[in-house]
């Protein structure tokens, strides 16, 4: 540990803006290996899909409790938008999460000498069909599953060049400094997690186009989003989220919830005398 820790300039930039970018962190051949592993996982999960989907806000979800994974689809199509968590499903992808190029800067983001993986997301914006990621902070999403949601931080690795046309990440500079923003209260359960954009029309969501192999890192209060992929090019990215050591992972929380539901069902079906 040591060389990949945040520099003084990066620390100062992070405090002011809420994110840090590092370009060309992973080589083209490393990115190619990661993409192959990701596409293999996607193929496997598509083959095992169950079509028990529900729509919330702009997302279509399919929970798979047996494998502790949530798949996001592009509506009712067979195109995957996202997979979370996934490290427990693929040892090679799990190994990348422990690469020092992620772990060392995360020491500073998480504020722990030994940050642990909390959850991971594979986000796919397929050419021409990859959908929007609405304006949000990660914090409300972590509230139910993370022990210290304010300390969870994410490193996003771009597997393709991300551009204005294919839906690069957009961030609100400095947005992390004002805690939790006002979220939608209009309808679905997810509204509580997405920012009420109508209350923040004056906020500029700044595009961060980045080459494949680059990473952007941010904490749970940075406001961010991305547009649909309107281009003929892929825009794939991995997001590894870290937390202080000793806390349960997202998979642990999902398995505990599945077990609690199983017990409740068993109790309900036990005849009383
Ligand atoms: O993939 C993107 O552009 C946005 C990622 C994101 O914010 C998320 O999945 O929470």
Short mmCIF file of C-alpha atoms and ligand atoms in Angstrom, two decimals:
data_model
loop_
_atom_site.label_atom_id
_atom_site.label_comp_id
_atom_site.label_asym_id
_atom_site.label_seq_id
_atom_site.Cartn_x
_atom_site.Cartn_y
_atom_site.Cartn_z
CA UNK A 1 0.00 0.00 0.00
CA UNK A 2 1.17 3.57 -0.50
CA UNK A 3 1.79 4.66 -4.08
CA UNK A 4 -1.84 4.76 -5.14
CA UNK A 5 -3.04 6.83 -2.20
CA UNK A 6 -4.53 10.22 -3.04
CA UNK A 7 -1.99 12.97 -3.60
CA UNK A 8 -2.34 16.28 -1.79
CA UNK A 9 -3.71 17.84 -5.01
CA UNK A 10 -6.26 15.05 -5.41
CA UNK A 11 -7.36 15.44 -1.79
CA UNK A 12 -7.86 19.14 -2.29
CA UNK A 13 -9.74 18.54 -5.57
CA UNK A 14 -11.94 15.92 -3.86
CA UNK A 15 -12.80 18.22 -0.98
CA UNK A 16 -13.85 20.94 -3.42
CA UNK A 17 -15.53 18.92 -6.18
CA UNK A 18 -16.58 15.58 -4.67
CA UNK A 19 -14.78 13.28 -7.12
CA UNK A 20 -11.34 12.33 -8.43
CA UNK A 21 -10.49 11.18 -11.96
CA UNK A 22 -7.48 9.04 -12.84
CA UNK A 23 -6.89 8.42 -16.54
CA UNK A 24 -5.38 5.36 -18.22
CA UNK A 25 -5.22 3.34 -15.00
CA UNK A 26 -5.89 -0.05 -16.62
CA UNK A 27 -4.21 -1.17 -19.85
CA UNK A 28 -6.09 -2.05 -23.03
CA UNK A 29 -5.37 -5.74 -22.51
CA UNK A 30 -6.57 -5.64 -18.90
CA UNK A 31 -9.75 -3.89 -20.01
CA UNK A 32 -10.23 -6.50 -22.75
CA UNK A 33 -9.97 -9.32 -20.16
CA UNK A 34 -12.46 -7.59 -17.86
CA UNK A 35 -14.90 -7.06 -20.74
CA UNK A 36 -14.71 -10.74 -21.69
CA UNK A 37 -15.47 -11.77 -18.09
CA UNK A 38 -18.37 -9.28 -17.95
CA UNK A 39 -19.92 -10.42 -21.21
CA UNK A 40 -19.65 -14.09 -20.13
CA UNK A 41 -21.49 -13.23 -16.92
CA UNK A 42 -24.17 -11.30 -18.80
CA UNK A 43 -24.71 -14.25 -21.20
CA UNK A 44 -25.09 -16.61 -18.27
CA UNK A 45 -27.61 -14.42 -16.45
CA UNK A 46 -29.60 -13.76 -19.63
CA UNK A 47 -29.82 -17.53 -20.20
CA UNK A 48 -31.14 -17.96 -16.64
CA UNK A 49 -33.60 -15.05 -16.73
CA UNK A 50 -36.98 -15.68 -15.14
CA UNK A 51 -39.12 -12.84 -16.44
CA UNK A 52 -40.33 -11.94 -12.95
CA UNK A 53 -39.83 -8.25 -13.56
CA UNK A 54 -41.18 -5.09 -12.04
CA UNK A 55 -40.93 -1.49 -13.16
CA UNK A 56 -39.92 1.30 -10.81
CA UNK A 57 -39.31 4.79 -12.13
CA UNK A 58 -37.10 4.49 -15.20
CA UNK A 59 -35.85 1.01 -14.25
CA UNK A 60 -37.05 -2.56 -14.81
CA UNK A 61 -35.84 -4.96 -12.13
CA UNK A 62 -35.58 -8.70 -11.83
CA UNK A 63 -34.44 -9.94 -8.44
CA UNK A 64 -32.83 -13.37 -8.31
CA UNK A 65 -32.80 -14.20 -4.61
CA UNK A 66 -31.26 -17.64 -5.08
CA UNK A 67 -28.14 -16.10 -6.56
CA UNK A 68 -28.33 -12.83 -4.59
CA UNK A 69 -28.28 -10.67 -7.70
CA UNK A 70 -30.51 -7.94 -9.09
CA UNK A 71 -30.71 -7.55 -12.84
CA UNK A 72 -31.85 -4.28 -14.38
CA UNK A 73 -33.29 -4.66 -17.87
CA UNK A 74 -33.92 -2.13 -20.59
CA UNK A 75 -37.68 -2.27 -20.09
CA UNK A 76 -39.23 -5.58 -21.16
CA UNK A 77 -36.48 -6.36 -23.65
CA UNK A 78 -33.75 -8.96 -23.16
CA UNK A 79 -31.12 -6.23 -23.08
CA UNK A 80 -29.37 -5.96 -19.71
CA UNK A 81 -28.87 -2.48 -18.26
CA UNK A 82 -27.16 -3.47 -15.03
CA UNK A 83 -26.15 -6.32 -12.72
CA UNK A 84 -25.62 -5.87 -8.97
CA UNK A 85 -23.88 -7.32 -7.03
CA UNK A 86 -21.76 -9.67 -9.13
CA UNK A 87 -18.40 -10.38 -7.48
CA UNK A 88 -19.75 -13.52 -5.76
CA UNK A 89 -20.75 -14.87 -9.19
CA UNK A 90 -17.35 -14.58 -10.85
CA UNK A 91 -13.99 -15.06 -9.08
CA UNK A 92 -12.06 -13.23 -11.83
CA UNK A 93 -14.23 -10.12 -11.53
CA UNK A 94 -14.00 -10.33 -7.74
CA UNK A 95 -10.21 -10.36 -8.00
CA UNK A 96 -10.23 -7.07 -9.95
CA UNK A 97 -12.09 -5.44 -7.07
CA UNK A 98 -9.06 -6.11 -4.88
CA UNK A 99 -6.61 -4.53 -7.28
CA UNK A 100 -4.44 -1.98 -5.48
CA UNK A 101 -5.35 0.66 -8.09
CA UNK A 102 -8.80 0.66 -6.51
CA UNK A 103 -7.97 -0.24 -2.91
CA UNK A 104 -5.21 2.30 -2.31
CA UNK A 105 -7.17 5.46 -3.20
CA UNK A 106 -10.16 3.98 -1.40
CA UNK A 107 -8.18 4.08 1.86
CA UNK A 108 -8.55 7.86 1.64
CA UNK A 109 -12.12 7.90 0.36
CA UNK A 110 -13.46 5.47 2.97
CA UNK A 111 -11.19 6.66 5.76
CA UNK A 112 -10.09 3.15 6.70
CA UNK A 113 -6.70 1.49 6.36
CA UNK A 114 -8.34 -1.67 4.98
CA UNK A 115 -11.42 -0.79 2.93
CA UNK A 116 -13.59 -3.79 2.07
CA UNK A 117 -15.81 -4.34 -0.89
CA UNK A 118 -19.46 -3.47 -0.16
CA UNK A 119 -21.11 -4.00 -3.54
CA UNK A 120 -20.40 -3.98 -7.25
CA UNK A 121 -22.32 -3.02 -10.34
CA UNK A 122 -21.85 -3.75 -14.00
CA UNK A 123 -23.56 -1.03 -15.98
CA UNK A 124 -24.14 -1.55 -19.67
CA UNK A 125 -25.39 1.10 -21.99
CA UNK A 126 -25.82 -0.82 -25.19
CA UNK A 127 -25.58 1.04 -28.52
CA UNK A 128 -28.79 2.86 -29.31
CA UNK A 129 -30.81 1.27 -26.47
CA UNK A 130 -28.89 1.79 -23.22
CA UNK A 131 -31.12 3.88 -20.99
CA UNK A 132 -30.78 6.80 -18.62
CA UNK A 133 -29.40 6.73 -15.07
CA UNK A 134 -31.44 9.46 -13.39
CA UNK A 135 -29.92 12.17 -11.21
CA UNK A 136 -29.18 10.67 -7.80
CA UNK A 137 -26.85 10.32 -4.88
CA UNK A 138 -25.83 6.80 -3.86
CA UNK A 139 -26.42 7.51 -0.16
CA UNK A 140 -30.18 6.78 -0.04
CA UNK A 141 -29.63 3.51 -1.92
CA UNK A 142 -27.12 2.36 0.69
CA UNK A 143 -29.25 3.28 3.72
CA UNK A 144 -30.89 -0.12 4.11
CA UNK A 145 -27.90 -2.26 3.32
CA UNK A 146 -24.74 -0.48 4.46
CA UNK A 147 -23.72 -0.05 8.10
CA UNK A 148 -22.10 3.32 7.36
CA UNK A 149 -23.66 4.56 4.11
CA UNK A 150 -22.01 7.97 4.34
CA UNK A 151 -18.58 6.29 4.19
CA UNK A 152 -19.27 4.07 1.19
CA UNK A 153 -17.28 5.24 -1.84
CA UNK A 154 -17.24 4.05 -5.44
CA UNK A 155 -14.57 3.57 -8.08
CA UNK A 156 -16.07 3.48 -11.59
CA UNK A 157 -13.91 1.89 -14.29
CA UNK A 158 -14.80 2.60 -17.91
CA UNK A 159 -14.51 -0.43 -20.18
CA UNK A 160 -15.20 1.60 -23.34
CA UNK A 161 -14.46 5.18 -24.23
CA UNK A 162 -17.35 7.12 -22.70
CA UNK A 163 -18.53 10.15 -24.66
CA UNK A 164 -21.33 12.70 -24.77
CA UNK A 165 -23.05 10.49 -27.37
CA UNK A 166 -22.89 7.16 -25.56
CA UNK A 167 -23.84 8.41 -22.10
CA UNK A 168 -20.70 9.37 -20.17
CA UNK A 169 -21.05 10.02 -16.45
CA UNK A 170 -22.28 13.51 -15.49
CA UNK A 171 -21.59 15.05 -12.11
CA UNK A 172 -22.68 18.09 -10.14
CA UNK A 173 -19.39 19.57 -8.94
CA UNK A 174 -19.40 20.32 -5.22
CA UNK A 175 -22.81 18.67 -4.69
CA UNK A 176 -21.35 16.32 -2.06
CA UNK A 177 -20.92 19.23 0.32
CA UNK A 178 -24.61 19.78 1.07
CA UNK A 179 -25.50 16.33 2.43
CA UNK A 180 -28.61 14.61 1.20
CA UNK A 181 -30.50 16.43 -1.55
CA UNK A 182 -34.28 16.57 -1.90
CA UNK A 183 -35.64 13.43 -3.52
CA UNK A 184 -38.78 12.75 -5.53
CA UNK A 185 -41.93 12.25 -3.50
CA UNK A 186 -44.25 11.75 -6.44
CA UNK A 187 -44.96 8.07 -6.80
CA UNK A 188 -42.98 4.88 -6.69
CA UNK A 189 -40.78 3.46 -3.95
CA UNK A 190 -37.70 4.48 -5.93
CA UNK A 191 -38.72 8.11 -5.93
CA UNK A 192 -37.28 8.26 -2.46
CA UNK A 193 -33.88 7.49 -3.97
CA UNK A 194 -33.87 9.78 -6.99
CA UNK A 195 -33.37 13.50 -6.83
CA UNK A 196 -36.31 15.80 -7.48
CA UNK A 197 -34.71 17.32 -10.58
CA UNK A 198 -37.46 19.96 -10.76
CA UNK A 199 -36.08 21.46 -7.54
CA UNK A 200 -32.58 21.73 -9.01
CA UNK A 201 -33.05 22.99 -12.56
CA UNK A 202 -30.27 25.53 -11.95
CA UNK A 203 -27.70 22.76 -11.35
CA UNK A 204 -25.30 21.97 -14.18
CA UNK A 205 -24.66 18.25 -14.66
CA UNK A 206 -21.16 18.34 -16.09
CA UNK A 207 -20.20 15.58 -18.53
CA UNK A 208 -16.99 13.66 -17.74
CA UNK A 209 -16.04 11.90 -20.97
CA UNK A 210 -13.30 9.38 -20.15
CA UNK A 211 -11.26 6.88 -22.14
CA UNK A 212 -11.53 3.13 -21.51
CA UNK A 213 -9.24 2.14 -18.64
CA UNK A 214 -9.81 5.40 -16.74
CA UNK A 215 -11.51 5.60 -13.36
CA UNK A 216 -13.59 8.15 -11.52
CA UNK A 217 -14.01 7.87 -7.76
CA UNK A 218 -16.65 9.52 -5.61
CA UNK A 219 -18.35 9.28 -2.23
CA UNK A 220 -21.99 8.56 -1.54
CA UNK A 221 -23.16 12.21 -1.62
CA UNK A 222 -21.95 13.21 -5.10
CA UNK A 223 -24.93 13.97 -7.35
CA UNK A 224 -24.48 12.16 -10.67
CA UNK A 225 -26.40 10.76 -13.61
CA UNK A 226 -25.96 9.71 -17.21
CA UNK A 227 -27.90 10.03 -20.44
CA UNK A 228 -29.04 7.22 -22.74
CA UNK A 229 -26.61 5.79 -25.28
CA UNK A 230 -27.63 7.42 -28.56
CA UNK A 231 -24.52 6.19 -30.38
CA UNK A 232 -23.57 2.99 -32.24
CA UNK A 233 -20.88 2.31 -29.61
CA UNK A 234 -20.90 0.37 -26.33
CA UNK A 235 -20.61 2.19 -23.01
CA UNK A 236 -19.81 -0.36 -20.34
CA UNK A 237 -18.52 0.36 -16.85
CA UNK A 238 -17.81 -1.44 -13.59
CA UNK A 239 -18.56 0.23 -10.30
CA UNK A 240 -16.84 -1.15 -7.20
CA UNK A 241 -18.12 0.32 -3.92
CA UNK A 242 -16.07 0.07 -0.74
CA UNK A 243 -16.77 0.46 2.98
CA UNK A 244 -14.87 0.30 6.25
CA UNK A 245 -13.62 -3.16 7.22
CA UNK A 246 -15.78 -5.49 9.26
CA UNK A 247 -19.19 -4.59 7.84
CA UNK A 248 -21.48 -6.98 5.95
CA UNK A 249 -21.54 -6.82 2.17
CA UNK A 250 -24.61 -6.19 0.03
CA UNK A 251 -24.71 -9.95 -0.68
CA UNK A 252 -24.74 -10.65 3.09
CA UNK A 253 -27.70 -8.26 3.49
CA UNK A 254 -29.55 -9.78 0.52
CA UNK A 255 -29.05 -13.30 1.85
CA UNK A 256 -30.18 -12.25 5.34
CA UNK A 257 -33.36 -10.70 3.88
CA UNK A 258 -34.06 -13.84 1.82
CA UNK A 259 -33.61 -15.98 4.93
CA UNK A 260 -35.91 -13.70 6.98
CA UNK A 261 -38.61 -13.99 4.30
CA UNK A 262 -38.19 -17.79 4.22
CA UNK A 263 -38.59 -18.00 7.99
CA UNK A 264 -41.66 -15.73 7.96
CA UNK A 265 -43.27 -17.91 5.27
CA UNK A 266 -42.44 -21.06 7.22
CA UNK A 267 -43.96 -19.57 10.36
CA UNK A 268 -47.14 -18.56 8.52
CA UNK A 269 -47.60 -22.04 7.12
CA UNK A 270 -47.01 -23.79 10.46
CA UNK A 271 -50.45 -24.86 11.73
CA UNK A 272 -51.29 -23.54 15.17
CA UNK A 273 -52.90 -25.95 17.62
O1 LIG B 1 -23.49 4.03 -15.31
C1 LIG B 1 -23.73 5.22 -15.12
O2 LIG B 1 -23.56 6.07 -15.98
C2 LIG B 1 -24.28 5.72 -13.81
C3 LIG B 1 -23.94 4.79 -12.72
C4 LIG B 1 -24.66 5.08 -11.47
O3 LIG B 1 -24.74 6.18 -11.06
C5 LIG B 1 -25.27 4.02 -10.72
O4 LIG B 1 -25.43 2.92 -11.23
O5 LIG B 1 -25.63 4.28 -9.56
#
